[in-house]
C-alpha positions as a printed Julia matrix, in Angstrom:
444×3 Matrix{Float64}:
  -35.51  25.32   -82.07
  -38.52  23.31   -81.0
  -40.03  26.43   -79.44
  -39.62  28.52   -82.65
  -41.12  25.75   -84.78
  -44.1   25.53   -82.44
  -44.61  29.31   -82.56
  -44.42  29.27   -86.39
  -47.07  26.56   -86.61
  -49.24  28.4    -84.11
  -48.86  31.6    -86.07
  -49.75  29.84   -89.34
  -52.77  28.31   -87.66
  -53.91  31.72   -86.39
  -53.66  33.18   -89.87
  -56.15  30.62   -91.21
  -59.12  31.9    -89.15
  -60.59  33.72   -92.12
  -60.44  30.71   -94.45
  -61.78  28.3    -91.85
  -64.64  30.65   -90.93
  -65.52  31.22   -94.59
  -65.42  27.48   -95.33
  -67.67  26.71   -92.36
  -70.16  29.38   -93.5
  -70.16  27.83   -96.97
  -71.06  24.48   -95.41
  -73.86  26.0    -93.32
  -74.72  29.62   -92.64
  -73.7   30.77   -89.17
  -71.02  28.13   -88.51
  -68.3   30.61   -89.48
  -69.67  33.22   -87.09
  -69.89  30.64   -84.28
  -66.27  29.66   -85.04
  -65.43  33.37   -84.69
  -67.19  33.32   -81.29
  -70.06  35.49   -82.51
  -72.68  33.08   -81.23
  -75.86  35.17   -81.54
  -74.95  36.3    -85.01
  -74.18  32.72   -85.99
  -77.5   31.5    -84.58
  -79.32  34.23   -86.53
  -77.68  33.19   -89.8
  -78.36  29.53   -89.05
  -82.05  30.21   -88.36
  -82.27  32.02   -91.7
  -80.85  29.01   -93.54
  -83.18  26.68   -91.71
  -86.15  28.82   -92.74
  -84.94  28.68   -96.34
  -84.52  24.9    -96.2
  -87.87  24.26   -94.54
  -90.08  26.72   -96.4
  -88.37  27.66   -99.66
  -86.38  24.74  -101.03
  -89.4   22.87  -102.37
  -91.14  25.94  -103.89
  -87.85  26.99  -105.5
  -87.29  23.51  -106.94
  -90.89  23.31  -108.21
  -90.66  26.83  -109.63
  -87.46  26.09  -111.53
  -88.93  22.81  -112.83
  -92.05  24.65  -114.02
  -89.96  27.37  -115.63
  -87.9   24.83  -117.54
  -90.76  22.56  -118.66
  -93.67  25.08  -118.8
  -95.92  22.25  -117.72
  -96.19  18.58  -118.58
  -99.88  17.81  -118.11
 -102.22  19.16  -120.81
 -105.82  19.94  -120.02
 -108.21  17.03  -120.65
 -111.73  17.68  -121.94
 -114.54  15.3   -122.75
 -117.73  16.47  -124.44
 -116.86  20.06  -123.65
 -116.31  19.46  -119.95
 -112.94  19.82  -118.25
 -111.89  16.48  -116.76
 -108.33  17.45  -115.79
 -107.38  21.12  -115.44
 -103.77  20.41  -116.44
 -100.83  22.78  -116.13
 -101.01  26.48  -116.92
  -97.75  27.24  -118.71
  -97.81  31.02  -118.22
  -98.55  30.79  -114.51
  -95.73  28.27  -114.17
  -93.44  30.7   -115.98
  -94.39  33.56  -113.66
  -93.96  31.4   -110.55
  -90.65  30.08  -111.85
  -89.36  33.58  -112.55
  -90.39  34.69  -109.06
  -88.55  31.72  -107.59
  -85.45  32.64  -109.62
  -85.54  36.08  -107.99
  -85.93  34.47  -104.56
  -83.04  32.11  -105.31
  -80.8   34.98  -106.4
  -81.7   36.85  -103.19
  -80.89  33.78  -101.06
  -77.56  33.32  -102.85
  -76.78  36.99  -102.28
  -77.55  36.7    -98.55
  -75.49  33.48   -98.42
  -72.58  35.34   -99.96
  -72.9   38.1    -97.34
  -72.8   35.47   -94.59
  -69.6   33.92   -95.98
  -68.02  37.32   -96.51
  -68.9   38.39   -92.96
  -67.31  35.26   -91.5
  -64.2   35.78   -93.64
  -63.78  39.43   -92.62
  -64.28  38.72   -88.91
  -61.74  35.92   -89.25
  -59.34  38.44   -90.73
  -59.85  40.68   -87.7
  -58.99  37.74   -85.44
  -55.81  37.12   -87.39
  -54.83  40.76   -86.95
  -55.57  40.61   -83.24
  -58.33  43.21   -83.42
  -61.47  43.33   -81.32
  -64.43  41.21   -82.44
  -67.77  43.01   -82.25
  -70.57  41.6    -80.14
  -74.0   40.95   -81.66
  -75.39  44.26   -80.39
  -72.31  46.12   -81.63
  -72.6   44.39   -85.01
  -76.22  45.51   -85.38
  -75.31  49.07   -84.42
  -72.34  49.02   -86.8
  -74.51  47.71   -89.66
  -77.01  50.52   -89.09
  -74.33  53.22   -88.81
  -72.43  52.18   -91.92
  -75.24  50.83   -94.04
  -78.29  52.91   -93.18
  -78.34  54.39   -96.7
  -78.55  50.9    -98.21
  -81.17  49.89   -95.64
  -83.31  52.9    -96.59
  -83.1   52.35  -100.36
  -83.59  48.58  -100.18
  -87.45  48.71  -100.06
  -87.45  50.93  -103.15
  -85.0   48.64  -104.9
  -87.2   45.62  -104.11
  -90.26  47.48  -105.41
  -88.4   48.36  -108.61
  -87.36  44.74  -108.98
  -90.92  43.48  -108.64
  -92.74  46.22  -110.57
  -90.24  46.9   -113.36
  -87.59  44.21  -113.77
  -89.99  41.31  -113.23
  -92.53  42.41  -115.93
  -89.72  43.23  -118.38
  -88.08  39.86  -117.85
  -91.43  38.08  -118.06
  -92.19  39.84  -121.37
  -88.75  38.92  -122.68
  -89.31  35.27  -121.76
  -92.68  35.21  -123.57
  -90.82  36.19  -126.75
  -88.99  32.85  -126.65
  -92.17  30.74  -126.52
  -95.01  29.94  -128.92
  -97.67  31.55  -126.68
 -100.3   32.57  -129.24
 -103.86  32.07  -130.39
 -105.48  29.72  -131.34
 -103.25  26.67  -130.78
 -101.06  27.6   -127.81
 -103.34  29.33  -125.33
 -103.19  27.92  -121.79
 -104.82  26.34  -119.91
 -106.43  24.67  -122.95
 -102.98  23.92  -124.42
  -99.41  23.91  -123.16
  -96.85  26.46  -124.27
  -93.34  25.44  -125.37
  -89.98  27.14  -125.48
  -89.07  27.79  -129.13
  -85.85  29.78  -128.81
  -85.48  32.67  -131.27
  -88.19  31.37  -133.61
  -90.4   34.46  -133.09
  -87.52  36.79  -133.98
  -86.77  34.69  -137.08
  -90.43  34.95  -138.12
  -90.42  38.68  -137.48
  -87.43  39.36  -139.71
  -87.72  36.63  -142.38
  -91.45  36.09  -143.1
  -92.54  38.6   -145.71
  -95.84  39.53  -144.06
  -94.32  40.08  -140.61
  -91.15  41.74  -141.9
  -93.13  44.12  -144.12
  -95.42  45.04  -141.25
  -92.55  45.5   -138.82
  -90.49  47.66  -141.18
  -93.51  49.76  -142.18
  -94.7   50.33  -138.63
  -91.15  50.85  -137.36
  -90.43  53.45  -140.08
  -93.58  55.39  -139.25
  -92.8   55.14  -135.54
  -89.38  56.74  -136.1
  -90.86  59.46  -138.34
  -93.64  60.1   -135.85
  -91.3   60.26  -132.85
  -88.81  62.57  -134.57
  -91.34  64.95  -136.16
  -93.64  65.11  -133.15
  -90.65  65.95  -130.93
  -89.07  68.52  -133.23
  -92.39  70.22  -134.03
  -93.38  70.82  -130.42
  -89.85  71.87  -129.39
  -89.29  74.41  -132.13
  -92.87  75.68  -132.02
  -92.47  76.26  -128.28
  -89.09  77.93  -128.82
  -90.49  80.15  -131.58
  -93.43  81.34  -129.48
  -91.24  81.86  -126.38
  -88.68  83.92  -128.32
  -91.36  86.02  -130.01
  -93.1   86.72  -126.68
  -89.77  87.73  -125.11
  -89.28  90.56  -127.61
  -89.65  94.11  -126.28
  -92.13  95.06  -129.01
  -94.69  92.5   -127.79
  -97.17  93.97  -125.3
  -99.33  92.09  -122.78
  -96.97  89.1   -122.78
  -98.68  87.54  -119.73
 -101.99  87.55  -121.56
 -100.49  85.86  -124.62
  -98.69  83.27  -122.51
 -101.91  82.42  -120.68
 -103.69  82.02  -124.01
 -101.01  79.67  -125.34
 -100.88  77.6   -122.16
 -104.6   76.71  -122.34
 -104.14  73.55  -124.5
 -101.81  72.18  -121.84
 -104.34  72.88  -119.09
 -107.09  70.82  -120.76
 -106.95  67.04  -120.14
 -105.17  65.47  -123.09
 -107.68  62.75  -123.85
 -110.49  65.33  -123.99
 -108.58  67.4   -126.54
 -107.78  64.29  -128.58
 -111.43  63.22  -128.74
 -112.49  66.76  -129.68
 -109.94  66.85  -132.49
 -111.07  63.41  -133.63
 -114.58  64.77  -134.1
 -113.28  67.94  -135.76
 -111.39  65.82  -138.32
 -114.47  63.7   -139.08
 -115.04  63.48  -142.83
 -118.85  63.76  -142.63
 -119.61  66.23  -139.86
 -116.21  67.56  -138.85
 -115.91  71.31  -138.25
 -112.64  71.62  -140.15
 -114.06  70.28  -143.43
 -117.15  72.49  -143.06
 -114.88  75.51  -142.67
 -112.88  74.49  -145.74
 -116.06  74.07  -147.78
 -117.38  77.43  -146.6
 -114.42  79.16  -148.26
 -114.7   77.11  -151.43
 -112.08  74.4   -150.74
 -112.58  70.67  -151.11
 -113.0   68.6   -147.93
 -109.94  66.68  -146.77
 -110.14  62.95  -145.88
 -108.32  63.54  -142.59
 -108.78  60.17  -140.98
 -109.48  57.94  -144.0
 -106.46  58.78  -146.15
 -103.07  57.42  -144.95
 -101.11  60.63  -145.57
 -103.73  63.02  -144.16
 -104.25  60.78  -141.13
 -100.54  61.11  -140.34
 -100.72  64.88  -140.83
 -103.73  65.03  -138.5
 -101.97  63.18  -135.67
  -98.86  65.37  -136.0
 -100.88  68.59  -135.95
 -102.91  67.47  -132.96
  -99.78  66.47  -131.08
  -98.29  69.88  -131.92
 -101.34  71.57  -130.41
 -101.08  69.53  -127.22
  -97.3   69.59  -126.82
  -95.94  73.02  -127.64
  -97.28  74.88  -124.52
  -94.98  72.87  -122.24
  -91.95  73.76  -124.33
  -93.03  77.39  -124.56
  -93.18  77.57  -120.75
  -89.81  75.82  -120.45
  -88.06  78.09  -122.94
  -89.66  81.17  -121.39
  -88.11  80.25  -118.06
  -84.71  79.55  -119.65
  -84.75  82.85  -121.56
  -85.16  84.79  -118.31
  -81.85  83.34  -117.07
  -79.82  84.67  -120.01
  -77.97  87.87  -119.1
  -79.14  90.93  -121.02
  -75.54  92.1   -121.1
  -74.81  89.42  -123.68
  -77.42  90.88  -126.04
  -76.27  94.45  -125.35
  -72.67  93.5   -126.14
  -73.83  91.75  -129.32
  -75.78  94.85  -130.39
  -72.68  96.99  -129.82
  -70.75  94.6   -132.07
  -73.44  95.01  -134.72
  -75.03  91.56  -134.47
  -78.49  91.21  -136.01
  -81.44  89.61  -134.19
  -80.96  86.42  -136.16
  -77.25  86.31  -135.28
  -78.05  86.94  -131.59
  -80.51  84.07  -131.66
  -78.08  81.74  -133.43
  -75.01  82.58  -131.34
  -76.51  83.33  -127.9
  -80.1   82.19  -127.42
  -80.13  78.88  -129.27
  -76.96  77.32  -127.71
  -78.03  78.26  -124.17
  -81.62  77.01  -124.39
  -80.55  73.8   -126.11
  -78.34  72.84  -123.16
  -81.49  72.72  -121.04
  -83.69  71.3   -123.8
  -81.66  68.37  -125.17
  -82.07  66.0   -122.19
  -85.81  66.65  -122.18
  -85.91  66.17  -125.95
  -84.42  62.72  -125.47
  -87.12  61.84  -122.96
  -89.81  63.38  -125.19
  -88.6   61.29  -128.13
  -88.75  58.16  -125.99
  -92.2   59.18  -124.72
  -93.53  59.79  -128.24
  -92.0   56.51  -129.39
  -94.37  54.82  -126.95
  -97.39  57.15  -127.37
  -99.96  54.36  -127.42
 -102.75  56.37  -125.78
 -102.56  59.28  -128.21
 -102.53  57.13  -131.35
 -105.24  54.8   -130.09
 -107.62  57.59  -129.08
 -106.94  59.6   -132.22
 -107.1   57.03  -135.04
 -106.99  53.54  -133.45
 -104.12  52.97  -135.87
 -106.32  53.54  -138.91
 -106.9   53.77  -141.76
 -106.54  50.02  -142.3
 -103.62  48.66  -144.29
 -104.35  45.4   -146.14
 -100.65  44.6   -146.46
 -100.0   44.69  -142.71
 -100.61  42.01  -140.09
 -102.92  43.48  -137.43
 -101.75  47.1   -138.08
 -103.02  50.25  -139.77
 -101.26  53.16  -141.47
 -100.86  55.26  -138.3
 -100.07  52.43  -135.93
  -96.81  52.81  -134.06
  -95.0   49.84  -132.58
  -96.75  50.09  -129.22
 -100.27  50.32  -130.67
  -99.39  47.41  -132.99
  -98.3   45.37  -129.96
 -101.53  46.36  -128.21
 -103.62  45.05  -131.12
 -101.61  41.85  -131.45
 -102.03  40.98  -127.79
 -105.46  42.13  -126.68
 -107.31  41.82  -129.99
 -105.61  38.86  -131.65
 -103.78  36.84  -129.0
 -100.35  36.91  -130.71
  -98.5   37.23  -127.43
  -95.2   35.64  -128.4
  -94.4   37.68  -131.48
  -95.78  40.8   -129.78
  -93.31  40.21  -126.96
  -90.53  39.85  -129.53
  -91.49  43.25  -130.97
  -91.67  44.71  -127.45
  -88.19  43.41  -126.7
  -86.85  44.99  -129.89
  -88.54  48.29  -128.97
  -87.06  48.17  -125.48
  -83.55  47.59  -126.84
  -83.94  50.48  -129.31
  -85.24  52.92  -126.7
  -82.73  51.87  -124.05
  -79.83  52.13  -126.49
  -80.99  55.49  -127.82
  -81.52  56.98  -124.37
  -78.21  55.68  -123.05
  -76.23  56.91  -126.06
  -77.8   60.36  -126.01
  -77.55  60.88  -122.27
  -73.91  59.8   -122.35
  -73.24  62.44  -124.98
  -75.37  65.2   -123.49
  -73.34  68.03  -122.02
  -76.11  68.94  -119.58
  -75.72  65.58  -117.79
  -72.03  65.08  -118.45
  -71.12  65.12  -114.81
  -73.99  62.89  -113.68
  -73.74  59.91  -116.05
């Protein structure tokens, strides 16, 4: 009896290796591995924790404190001279956010250490072989080389994409703006959702946001549809048997795409000029009145849409031309035998097939046009001016409005709130459409 009881206790004790190893690794990294008799691995984990304690604990604590407070010492000036530089709230925010990323990475590595100790403990309980340090390294490379290879890219994405997006989102919850809350002259405070409340409740901001947002939607939709269907129309016409010298015509139509976009935009801007523009001179030469292309709100919007059509349709023509070559001619021959007209062939055969390839790109084109800051800024600079808007003109889209609010007027906080709203709209739209796009059904 005594012997069986002893064996039961010994067995129960053996089965607790995993929990003991995990608990020891929670107390200090590497202790669990040393308990599992993986001494070199345990020493490596322990050295990592020591490095964190010695070199990173204080910066992380200071970074989190700066992120929470955004500075406590205002700049002191006397007779125009800076006596005390004070805290720079925005730099403290950036440093704090970076330290949050470091802290999350450390916690993730800590979790891996505990998990490793737990799993090795499990192997001991099952009586399986415990890998040596060299075997562990080789095993990690063999089984995790894909993760090792993509980790640098993931870190780059984190620093170059996620960090700026998060930083912009944080700015939206402060009062960072000119002239009263510009560091280092003044400290910035957290204000919660105050900027979003201002954006949607104050008449001047709400009117500007709704007006600019409406035009942005109209612009994105029309500019996308115009270039797509113009490209499809030209591609279908050029694919007809009656059209001769198709290569020549395609080369002619592709020229606008070959010219640098900003050059074409500046040329069109001069052509639309109300005083010396070529277009108005041509209209006057045939007895028509000149058109206020860039000074009238409606004509300015027409001008930007037409110019975008000129620049954008060659790409879609080339795309649709390539797709049309993949459609079997037997389909059209069978349709002709059944008596289908050209319009019916287009509606039942051509259009459904080309749209499968076009819809995903249309989604990206819509998102691209939604953020077409460069085009709008070079073409009209958002003008003509609108007296009812805050810092925006009649052709300003959300991105160009944000650009003006930040660089020209220092309204960083509310501009960040608008940017966050734009990001949520674009992300939601792209996700919804890609989830419902047949072309990517198997990939999403």
